[in-house]
């Protein structure tokens, strides 16, 4: 991952009630998604620095985060504070509501400055532009300064990504991924990709066979700390989306590592083949669920990639599974973060298709007759989770085809998933699912008709709509919405070389079929 920051040589001082300054420790503010012992702020401040961790009201409610997301973050923060204290560190923990006046991160900084009067308050750079702006805009009192250290828990820095992106007409994950493979020597042999090719995605698109049993995930019982947080969330965040009953997310480094080991032992073998597959009643299939732990700092991305690679070298998993898993972390995760910091803040305001439809209520209630949408939303409500194909090709695809406003869709994705933070959520949703950035992340929209859903799942068997009917009241809405979307945006997509076959197919349709498509789409969207 590269060399960690070394120790700074600091002068320690404090100001007590207007008295003259006396030697005193500096302070470290640890944010809720920075639960790593290797934080650059901890290393820079040194072992005597006083540590502050705060459950901040504004951070818990700037969107209506899923109840399980709040439980996960608060419980993981409390467990991390206990780990630091067990190491002999001085930790000041501010629980939610303990000091009602501290509603924002600026208030927390004021509290730290007033409590210990440190010469320096160290904080590792936040992952979100919104919070970075708040920290950099904080006005420190005389004698105190805020030192923002880089987040070294990623494989590539934003500066390295910007250098890579400079001068390129298109930013494509595949080429950035290859460069990181070379840099880290992961899945490489003598400077060439192991197995002779960089990408095995073509081998990873199989549908689950009928009667196929996927591994069952063990239900973790919450400890006393987590139970206390569950009670807090039930009382204070009752109006937020989602249920509490199924909470089973890992809240410590040890639990996260145990869950990851379960994935390696029981799921990695078939992850490649079935990573895109969906099945009614199966929420997790063969997915690793490591995103939430990685984004909190409970797992290290490079260590995770190397552990998966080791399973290939010991013949415990095939290369298509190992490469497919590593590409999601070393490839997409790093690439998406690079795009976020390269393009913000203007990126969030782009709207290539000028979509402006309101988000349907069923995104929160799950009350829709479309079985695939109902299944994905119910899984999200009950587990704060849906895997990447459900997000991209079900909820995202519908929002794209229906012309739902990107701002509303982005807000929903940020609210409902346990692993959602804006740096990873926004480019994936805005760029990949909605193509609202006009092609920064993807080379074409990920639009699909009902045939794709039928090919990759069993949802269509129990759906009220008929996947093989192209138009009409009983036809799968994805079918006519797909062609209606293509028709509406031909001026912007017609010249895309990857869309030529689509428009040639449309041009061969007779006038009656085109009219039926337009009529079915208009009727459905009017009732939406």
Coordinates of C-alpha atoms in Angstrom, one line a residue:
X1 CA 0.0 0.0 0.0
X2 CA 3.0 2.3 0.1
X3 CA 4.9 3.8 3.0
X4 CA 2.9 5.1 5.9
X5 CA 3.4 8.6 7.1
X6 CA 6.3 9.0 9.5
X7 CA 6.2 10.7 12.9
X8 CA 6.1 14.5 12.8
X9 CA 8.3 16.5 15.2
X10 CA 5.8 18.5 17.2
X11 CA 5.7 21.1 19.9
X12 CA 3.1 20.3 22.5
X13 CA 1.2 23.0 24.3
X14 CA -2.2 23.8 25.8
X15 CA -4.2 26.8 27.0
X16 CA -6.1 26.4 30.2
X17 CA -8.8 29.0 31.1
X18 CA -6.8 31.9 29.8
X19 CA -3.6 30.9 31.6
X20 CA -0.2 30.9 29.9
X21 CA 0.5 27.9 27.6
X22 CA 2.0 24.8 29.2
X23 CA 3.3 21.7 27.4
X24 CA 0.5 19.4 26.5
X25 CA -0.5 16.6 24.1
X26 CA -2.0 17.3 20.7
X27 CA -5.4 15.8 19.7
X28 CA -6.7 13.4 17.0
X29 CA -10.2 13.5 15.7
X30 CA -11.2 10.1 14.2
X31 CA -14.2 10.1 11.9
X32 CA -16.8 7.4 11.9
X33 CA -15.5 5.6 8.8
X34 CA -11.8 5.8 9.8
X35 CA -11.7 2.8 12.2
X36 CA -8.1 1.7 11.4
X37 CA -5.1 1.6 13.7
X38 CA -2.9 2.6 10.8
X39 CA -4.6 6.0 10.4
X40 CA -2.1 8.6 9.2
X41 CA -3.5 11.1 11.8
X42 CA -2.7 8.6 14.6
X43 CA 0.8 8.1 13.3
X44 CA 1.5 11.8 12.8
X45 CA 0.2 12.9 16.2
X46 CA 2.1 10.2 18.2
X47 CA 1.2 7.9 21.1
X48 CA 0.5 10.7 23.6
X49 CA -2.1 12.5 21.6
X50 CA -5.6 12.5 23.1
X51 CA -8.1 10.9 20.8
X52 CA -11.7 12.2 20.2
X53 CA -14.4 10.1 18.5
X54 CA -17.9 11.6 18.2
X55 CA -21.3 10.3 17.1
X56 CA -22.4 13.5 15.3
X57 CA -26.1 14.2 14.7
X58 CA -25.6 15.9 11.4
X59 CA -23.6 12.9 10.1
X60 CA -26.3 10.5 11.1
X61 CA -29.1 12.4 9.5
X62 CA -27.9 14.5 6.6
X63 CA -29.8 11.8 4.6
X64 CA -32.1 9.2 6.1
X65 CA -29.5 6.5 6.5
X66 CA -30.8 2.9 6.8
X67 CA -31.3 2.0 10.5
X68 CA -28.8 -0.8 10.1
X69 CA -26.2 1.6 8.7
X70 CA -26.4 3.8 11.7
X71 CA -26.2 0.8 14.0
X72 CA -23.2 -0.5 12.2
X73 CA -21.2 2.8 12.3
X74 CA -22.0 3.7 15.9
X75 CA -21.4 0.2 17.2
X76 CA -18.1 -0.1 15.2
X77 CA -17.0 3.3 16.5
X78 CA -17.7 2.3 20.1
X79 CA -15.8 -1.0 19.7
X80 CA -12.9 0.8 18.1
X81 CA -12.7 3.3 21.0
X82 CA -12.6 0.3 23.4
X83 CA -9.7 -1.2 21.4
X84 CA -7.8 2.1 21.5
X85 CA -8.3 2.4 25.3
X86 CA -7.2 -1.2 25.8
X87 CA -3.9 -0.2 24.2
X88 CA -3.5 2.5 26.8
X89 CA -4.7 5.4 24.6
X90 CA -6.6 8.4 26.0
X91 CA -10.0 8.4 24.3
X92 CA -12.8 11.0 24.7
X93 CA -15.9 9.4 23.3
X94 CA -19.0 11.6 22.6
X95 CA -22.0 9.3 22.3
X96 CA -25.1 10.5 20.3
X97 CA -27.1 13.0 22.3
X98 CA -24.6 13.2 25.1
X99 CA -23.8 16.9 24.3
X100 CA -26.9 18.1 22.3
X101 CA -25.2 21.3 21.3
X102 CA -22.5 19.4 19.2
X103 CA -24.7 18.8 16.1
X104 CA -22.0 19.2 13.5
X105 CA -18.4 18.3 12.9
X106 CA -17.4 22.0 13.4
X107 CA -19.0 21.9 16.8
X108 CA -16.9 18.8 17.7
X109 CA -13.7 20.6 16.6
X110 CA -14.7 23.6 18.8
X111 CA -15.2 21.2 21.7
X112 CA -11.8 19.6 21.3
X113 CA -10.1 23.0 21.1
X114 CA -11.9 24.2 24.2
X115 CA -11.3 21.0 26.2
X116 CA -7.6 20.5 25.7
X117 CA -6.3 23.6 23.9
X118 CA -4.0 21.5 21.6
X119 CA -1.5 23.2 19.4
X120 CA -2.6 20.8 16.6
X121 CA -5.7 18.7 16.0
X122 CA -4.9 15.9 13.6
X123 CA -7.6 14.3 11.4
X124 CA -7.2 12.0 8.4
X125 CA -8.7 13.4 5.3
X126 CA -12.4 12.5 5.0
X127 CA -13.8 10.4 2.2
X128 CA -16.6 12.8 1.2
X129 CA -16.3 16.2 -0.4
X130 CA -19.1 17.6 1.8
X131 CA -17.2 16.8 5.0
X132 CA -13.9 17.8 3.6
X133 CA -15.4 21.3 2.9
X134 CA -16.6 21.5 6.5
X135 CA -13.2 20.6 8.0
X136 CA -11.3 23.0 5.7
X137 CA -13.7 25.8 6.5
X138 CA -13.4 25.5 10.3
X139 CA -11.9 28.5 11.9
X140 CA -9.5 27.4 14.6
X141 CA -9.0 29.5 17.8
X142 CA -5.7 31.3 18.3
X143 CA -2.9 28.8 19.2
X144 CA -4.5 25.8 17.6
X145 CA -4.3 24.5 14.0
X146 CA -6.1 21.7 12.1
X147 CA -3.7 19.3 10.4
X148 CA -5.4 17.1 7.7
X149 CA -3.3 14.1 6.9
X150 CA -3.8 12.0 3.7
X151 CA -5.9 8.8 3.9
X152 CA -3.3 6.1 3.2
X153 CA -5.8 3.2 3.5
X154 CA -6.3 3.1 -0.3
X155 CA -3.9 1.7 -2.9
X156 CA -3.9 4.8 -5.1
X157 CA -4.0 8.5 -4.0
X158 CA -6.3 11.0 -5.6
X159 CA -3.1 12.8 -6.8
X160 CA -1.9 9.6 -8.5
X161 CA -5.2 9.1 -10.1
X162 CA -5.3 12.7 -11.4
X163 CA -1.8 12.2 -12.9
X164 CA -3.0 9.0 -14.6
X165 CA -6.1 10.7 -15.9
X166 CA -4.3 13.8 -17.3
X167 CA -4.6 14.0 -21.0
X168 CA -6.9 11.0 -21.5
X169 CA -10.0 11.5 -23.6
X170 CA -11.8 8.8 -21.7
X171 CA -11.3 7.4 -18.2
X172 CA -11.7 3.6 -18.3
X173 CA -11.4 1.5 -15.2
X174 CA -9.8 -1.4 -17.1
X175 CA -6.6 0.5 -17.9
X176 CA -6.3 2.0 -14.4
X177 CA -6.9 -1.5 -13.0
X178 CA -4.1 -2.9 -15.1
X179 CA -1.7 -0.2 -13.9
X180 CA -2.5 -1.0 -10.3
X181 CA -2.0 -4.7 -11.0
X182 CA 1.5 -3.9 -12.2
X183 CA 2.1 -1.6 -9.3
X184 CA 1.1 -4.1 -6.7
X185 CA 2.2 -7.2 -8.6
X186 CA -1.1 -8.8 -7.9
X187 CA -2.1 -11.6 -10.3
X188 CA 1.1 -10.9 -12.3
X189 CA 3.9 -13.1 -13.6
X190 CA 7.0 -11.7 -15.1
X191 CA 5.3 -8.4 -15.9
X192 CA 2.3 -10.1 -17.6
X193 CA -1.2 -10.9 -16.3
X194 CA -1.4 -14.3 -14.7
X195 CA -3.3 -16.7 -16.9
X196 CA -2.5 -14.7 -20.0
X197 CA -5.4 -12.2 -19.9
X198 CA -6.3 -9.2 -17.7
X199 CA -10.1 -9.8 -17.4
X200 CA -12.2 -12.9 -17.0
X201 CA -15.6 -11.1 -16.9
X202 CA -16.9 -13.1 -19.9
X203 CA -16.7 -16.2 -17.7
X204 CA -18.6 -14.6 -14.9
X205 CA -22.2 -14.3 -16.2
X206 CA -23.8 -17.6 -15.4
X207 CA -27.3 -18.0 -14.1
X208 CA -27.8 -20.1 -10.9
X209 CA -28.9 -23.6 -11.8
X210 CA -32.4 -24.7 -10.7
X211 CA -32.4 -26.1 -7.1
X212 CA -28.8 -24.8 -6.6
X213 CA -28.1 -24.2 -2.8
X214 CA -26.0 -21.2 -2.0
X215 CA -24.0 -21.0 1.3
X216 CA -26.0 -19.8 4.3
X217 CA -24.5 -16.9 6.3
X218 CA -24.3 -17.4 10.0
X219 CA -26.5 -15.0 12.0
X220 CA -24.3 -13.1 14.5
X221 CA -25.8 -12.3 17.8
X222 CA -25.2 -8.6 18.9
X223 CA -23.1 -8.1 22.0
X224 CA -24.0 -5.7 24.8
X225 CA -22.5 -2.7 23.0
X226 CA -24.4 -3.3 19.8
X227 CA -27.6 -4.0 21.7
X228 CA -27.3 -0.6 23.3
X229 CA -26.9 1.0 19.9
X230 CA -29.8 -0.9 18.5
X231 CA -32.0 0.5 21.3
X232 CA -30.7 4.0 20.6
X233 CA -31.5 3.7 16.9
X234 CA -34.9 2.3 17.5
X235 CA -35.7 5.2 19.7
X236 CA -34.1 8.1 17.9
X237 CA -34.2 7.1 14.2
X238 CA -37.5 5.3 14.0
X239 CA -38.5 7.3 10.9
X240 CA -35.5 6.1 8.9
X241 CA -35.7 3.5 6.2
X242 CA -35.2 -0.2 6.9
X243 CA -35.6 -2.8 9.6
X244 CA -33.4 -3.6 12.6
X245 CA -34.3 -7.3 13.2
X246 CA -31.8 -8.8 10.7
X247 CA -28.8 -6.8 11.8
X248 CA -25.7 -9.0 11.5
X249 CA -23.0 -6.8 10.2
X250 CA -19.4 -7.2 11.6
X251 CA -18.6 -4.3 14.0
X252 CA -15.0 -5.2 14.9
X253 CA -11.8 -6.0 13.0
X254 CA -12.0 -9.5 14.3
X255 CA -15.6 -10.0 13.2
X256 CA -14.9 -8.5 9.8
X257 CA -11.9 -10.8 9.3
X258 CA -14.0 -13.9 10.4
X259 CA -16.7 -13.0 7.8
X260 CA -14.1 -12.5 5.1
X261 CA -12.5 -15.9 5.9
X262 CA -16.0 -17.5 5.6
X263 CA -16.3 -16.0 2.1
X264 CA -12.9 -17.3 1.2
X265 CA -13.7 -20.8 2.5
X266 CA -17.3 -21.1 1.3
X267 CA -18.1 -18.6 -1.5
X268 CA -15.0 -17.6 -3.5
X269 CA -14.9 -20.9 -5.4
X270 CA -18.2 -20.1 -7.2
X271 CA -18.1 -16.3 -6.9
X272 CA -16.8 -15.8 -10.4
X273 CA -19.4 -18.0 -12.1
X274 CA -22.4 -16.5 -10.3
X275 CA -21.4 -13.0 -9.3
X276 CA -24.0 -11.6 -11.6
X277 CA -26.7 -14.1 -10.8
X278 CA -29.9 -13.3 -8.9
X279 CA -32.4 -15.6 -7.2
X280 CA -35.7 -15.0 -5.4
X281 CA -35.2 -15.2 -1.6
X282 CA -31.4 -15.3 -1.9
X283 CA -29.9 -11.9 -0.8
X284 CA -26.2 -12.6 -0.7
X285 CA -25.6 -15.5 -3.2
X286 CA -21.8 -15.9 -3.3
X287 CA -20.9 -12.3 -2.6
X288 CA -18.3 -11.3 0.0
X289 CA -20.1 -8.5 1.8
X290 CA -16.7 -6.9 2.5
X291 CA -17.6 -3.4 1.1
X292 CA -19.1 -2.1 4.4
X293 CA -16.0 -3.3 6.4
X294 CA -13.5 -1.9 3.9
X295 CA -15.3 1.4 3.8
X296 CA -15.3 1.6 7.6
X297 CA -11.6 0.7 7.9
X298 CA -12.3 -2.7 9.5
X299 CA -10.4 -4.5 6.6
X300 CA -7.4 -3.4 4.6
X301 CA -8.0 -3.6 0.8
X302 CA -4.6 -4.7 -0.2
X303 CA -4.6 -7.4 2.4
X304 CA -8.0 -8.6 1.2
X305 CA -6.8 -8.8 -2.4
X306 CA -3.7 -10.7 -1.4
X307 CA -5.7 -13.2 0.7
X308 CA -7.9 -13.9 -2.3
X309 CA -4.9 -14.2 -4.6
X310 CA -3.4 -16.8 -2.2
X311 CA -6.4 -19.0 -2.8
X312 CA -5.6 -19.1 -6.5
X313 CA -2.0 -20.1 -5.8
X314 CA -3.1 -22.9 -3.5
X315 CA -5.7 -24.2 -6.0
X316 CA -8.6 -23.4 -3.8
X317 CA -10.3 -21.1 -6.2
X318 CA -10.2 -20.6 -10.0
X319 CA -8.7 -17.6 -11.7
X320 CA -12.0 -16.2 -13.0
X321 CA -13.3 -16.1 -9.4
X322 CA -10.2 -14.6 -7.9
X323 CA -9.7 -12.0 -10.7
X324 CA -13.4 -11.1 -10.6
X325 CA -13.3 -10.4 -6.9
X326 CA -10.0 -8.5 -6.9
X327 CA -11.2 -6.4 -9.8
X328 CA -14.1 -5.1 -7.7
X329 CA -11.6 -3.8 -5.1
X330 CA -8.4 -3.1 -6.9
X331 CA -10.2 -2.0 -10.0
X332 CA -13.7 -0.5 -9.4
X333 CA -13.2 0.7 -5.8
X334 CA -10.0 2.5 -6.5
X335 CA -11.1 3.9 -9.9
X336 CA -14.4 5.2 -8.5
X337 CA -12.7 7.0 -5.7
X338 CA -10.3 8.6 -8.2
X339 CA -13.2 9.8 -10.4
X340 CA -15.0 11.2 -7.3
X341 CA -12.1 13.4 -6.2
X342 CA -11.1 14.3 -9.7
X343 CA -14.6 15.6 -10.7
X344 CA -16.2 16.9 -7.6
X345 CA -18.1 19.1 -6.8
X346 CA -19.5 19.8 -10.2
X347 CA -19.9 16.1 -11.0
X348 CA -22.9 15.7 -8.7
X349 CA -24.9 18.3 -10.7
X350 CA -24.5 16.7 -14.1
X351 CA -27.7 15.4 -15.7
X352 CA -26.9 14.2 -19.2
X353 CA -30.4 13.1 -20.1
X354 CA -32.1 15.9 -18.3
X355 CA -34.1 13.4 -16.2
X356 CA -36.6 15.0 -13.9
X357 CA -39.2 12.4 -12.8
X358 CA -39.8 12.0 -9.1
X359 CA -38.6 8.8 -7.4
X360 CA -41.5 6.4 -7.1
X361 CA -42.7 5.6 -3.6
X362 CA -42.1 1.9 -4.1
X363 CA -38.4 2.5 -3.8
X364 CA -39.1 2.8 -0.1
X365 CA -42.1 0.6 0.3
X366 CA -41.2 -2.2 -2.1
X367 CA -44.9 -2.2 -3.2
X368 CA -44.6 -2.9 -6.9
X369 CA -45.8 -5.8 -9.0
X370 CA -42.4 -6.0 -10.7
X371 CA -40.9 -9.1 -9.0
X372 CA -37.3 -8.1 -9.6
X373 CA -37.8 -4.6 -8.2
X374 CA -39.8 -5.9 -5.2
X375 CA -37.1 -8.5 -4.4
X376 CA -34.2 -6.1 -4.6
X377 CA -35.9 -3.4 -2.5
X378 CA -37.2 -5.9 0.1
X379 CA -33.6 -7.3 0.5
X380 CA -32.4 -3.7 0.9
X381 CA -35.0 -2.9 3.5
X382 CA -34.3 -6.0 5.5
X383 CA -30.5 -6.2 5.2
X384 CA -29.3 -2.7 4.0
X385 CA -27.8 -4.7 1.1
X386 CA -28.2 -5.7 -2.5
X387 CA -25.4 -6.9 -4.7
X388 CA -24.0 -4.9 -7.6
X389 CA -26.2 -6.4 -10.3
X390 CA -29.4 -5.7 -8.4
X391 CA -28.2 -2.2 -7.9
X392 CA -27.1 -1.6 -11.5
X393 CA -29.5 -3.7 -13.5
X394 CA -32.7 -3.7 -11.4
X395 CA -33.1 -0.5 -9.3
X396 CA -30.6 1.5 -11.4
X397 CA -31.8 0.3 -14.7
X398 CA -35.4 1.2 -13.9
X399 CA -34.4 4.7 -12.7
X400 CA -32.5 5.2 -15.9
X401 CA -35.2 4.0 -18.3
X402 CA -38.0 5.9 -16.4
X403 CA -36.1 9.1 -16.4
X404 CA -35.9 9.6 -12.6
X405 CA -34.0 12.7 -11.5
X406 CA -30.4 11.8 -10.6
X407 CA -30.4 13.8 -7.4
X408 CA -33.3 11.8 -6.1
X409 CA -31.8 8.4 -7.1
X410 CA -28.4 9.3 -5.6
X411 CA -30.0 10.3 -2.4
X412 CA -31.9 6.9 -2.2
X413 CA -28.7 4.9 -2.9
X414 CA -26.8 6.9 -0.2
X415 CA -29.6 6.3 2.3
X416 CA -30.4 2.6 1.9
X417 CA -27.1 0.6 1.9
X418 CA -24.8 -0.2 4.7
X419 CA -21.7 0.3 2.5
X420 CA -22.8 3.6 1.0
X421 CA -20.5 6.6 1.3
X422 CA -20.7 9.4 -1.3
X423 CA -17.2 8.8 -2.7
X424 CA -18.2 5.3 -3.7
X425 CA -21.9 5.7 -4.1
X426 CA -22.0 8.7 -6.4
X427 CA -19.8 7.7 -9.3
X428 CA -21.3 4.2 -9.3
X429 CA -24.9 5.4 -9.3
X430 CA -24.6 8.7 -11.1
X431 CA -22.1 7.6 -13.7
X432 CA -22.5 3.8 -14.1
X433 CA -26.2 3.2 -13.4
X434 CA -27.7 6.5 -14.6
X435 CA -25.1 7.7 -17.2
X436 CA -25.9 11.1 -15.8
X437 CA -22.2 12.1 -16.3
X438 CA -22.5 11.6 -20.0
X439 CA -19.8 8.9 -20.2
X440 CA -17.1 9.8 -17.6
X441 CA -17.4 6.4 -15.9
X442 CA -18.9 4.2 -18.6
X443 CA -18.8 4.1 -22.4
X444 CA -22.5 3.5 -22.7
X445 CA -25.7 3.4 -20.6
X446 CA -26.3 0.1 -18.8
X447 CA -29.8 -0.1 -20.1
X448 CA -31.5 -3.4 -20.5
X449 CA -34.9 -4.9 -21.2
X450 CA -36.6 -7.7 -19.3
X451 CA -34.7 -10.3 -21.2
X452 CA -31.5 -9.5 -19.2
X453 CA -33.4 -10.0 -15.9
X454 CA -34.8 -13.3 -17.1
X455 CA -31.4 -14.5 -18.2
X456 CA -29.7 -13.7 -14.9
X457 CA -32.5 -14.6 -12.4
X458 CA -35.7 -16.5 -11.7
X459 CA -37.7 -13.4 -10.9
X460 CA -39.7 -13.5 -14.0
X461 CA -41.3 -16.8 -13.2
X462 CA -43.3 -15.3 -10.3
X463 CA -43.8 -11.9 -11.8
X464 CA -47.3 -10.4 -12.5
X465 CA -45.9 -9.2 -15.8
X466 CA -44.9 -11.3 -18.9
X467 CA -41.2 -10.9 -19.8
X468 CA -41.8 -12.2 -23.3
X469 CA -44.5 -9.7 -24.2
X470 CA -43.1 -6.5 -25.8
X471 CA -45.9 -4.1 -25.1
X472 CA -49.3 -3.9 -23.5
X473 CA -50.7 -3.8 -19.9
X474 CA -49.3 -7.3 -19.0
X475 CA -45.9 -6.9 -20.7
X476 CA -42.8 -6.5 -18.6
X477 CA -42.3 -2.7 -18.2
X478 CA -38.6 -3.0 -18.8
X479 CA -39.3 -4.1 -22.4
X480 CA -41.1 -1.1 -23.7
X481 CA -39.3 1.4 -21.3
X482 CA -36.0 0.2 -22.9
X483 CA -37.0 1.1 -26.4
X484 CA -38.8 4.2 -25.3
X485 CA -35.6 5.4 -23.6
X486 CA -33.6 4.7 -26.7
X487 CA -36.0 6.6 -28.8
X488 CA -36.1 9.6 -26.5
X489 CA -32.4 9.9 -26.4
X490 CA -31.3 9.0 -29.9
X491 CA -29.9 12.4 -30.4
X492 CA -27.3 11.7 -27.7
X493 CA -26.8 8.0 -28.1
X494 CA -27.2 7.4 -31.9
X495 CA -23.6 8.3 -32.6
X496 CA -22.2 5.9 -29.9
X497 CA -20.4 3.1 -31.7
X498 CA -21.6 0.6 -29.0
X499 CA -25.2 1.5 -29.7
X500 CA -25.3 1.1 -33.5
X501 CA -26.9 -2.4 -33.4
X502 CA -29.6 -1.2 -31.0
X503 CA -30.8 1.5 -33.4
X504 CA -30.5 -0.7 -36.4
X505 CA -32.9 -3.1 -34.7
X506 CA -35.3 -0.3 -33.8
X507 CA -35.3 1.0 -37.4
X508 CA -36.4 -2.4 -38.6
X509 CA -39.5 -2.4 -36.5
X510 CA -42.8 -1.6 -38.2
X511 CA -44.8 1.5 -37.4
X512 CA -47.4 -0.3 -35.4
X513 CA -44.8 -1.8 -33.0
X514 CA -43.1 1.6 -32.5
X515 CA -46.5 3.2 -31.7
X516 CA -47.3 0.4 -29.3
X517 CA -44.0 0.9 -27.5
X518 CA -44.6 4.7 -27.2
X519 CA -48.2 4.2 -26.0
X520 CA -47.2 1.5 -23.4
X521 CA -44.4 3.6 -22.0
X522 CA -46.5 6.8 -21.9
X523 CA -49.3 5.0 -20.0
X524 CA -47.0 3.3 -17.5
X525 CA -45.0 6.4 -16.8
X526 CA -48.1 8.5 -16.4
X527 CA -49.4 6.1 -13.7
X528 CA -45.9 5.9 -12.0

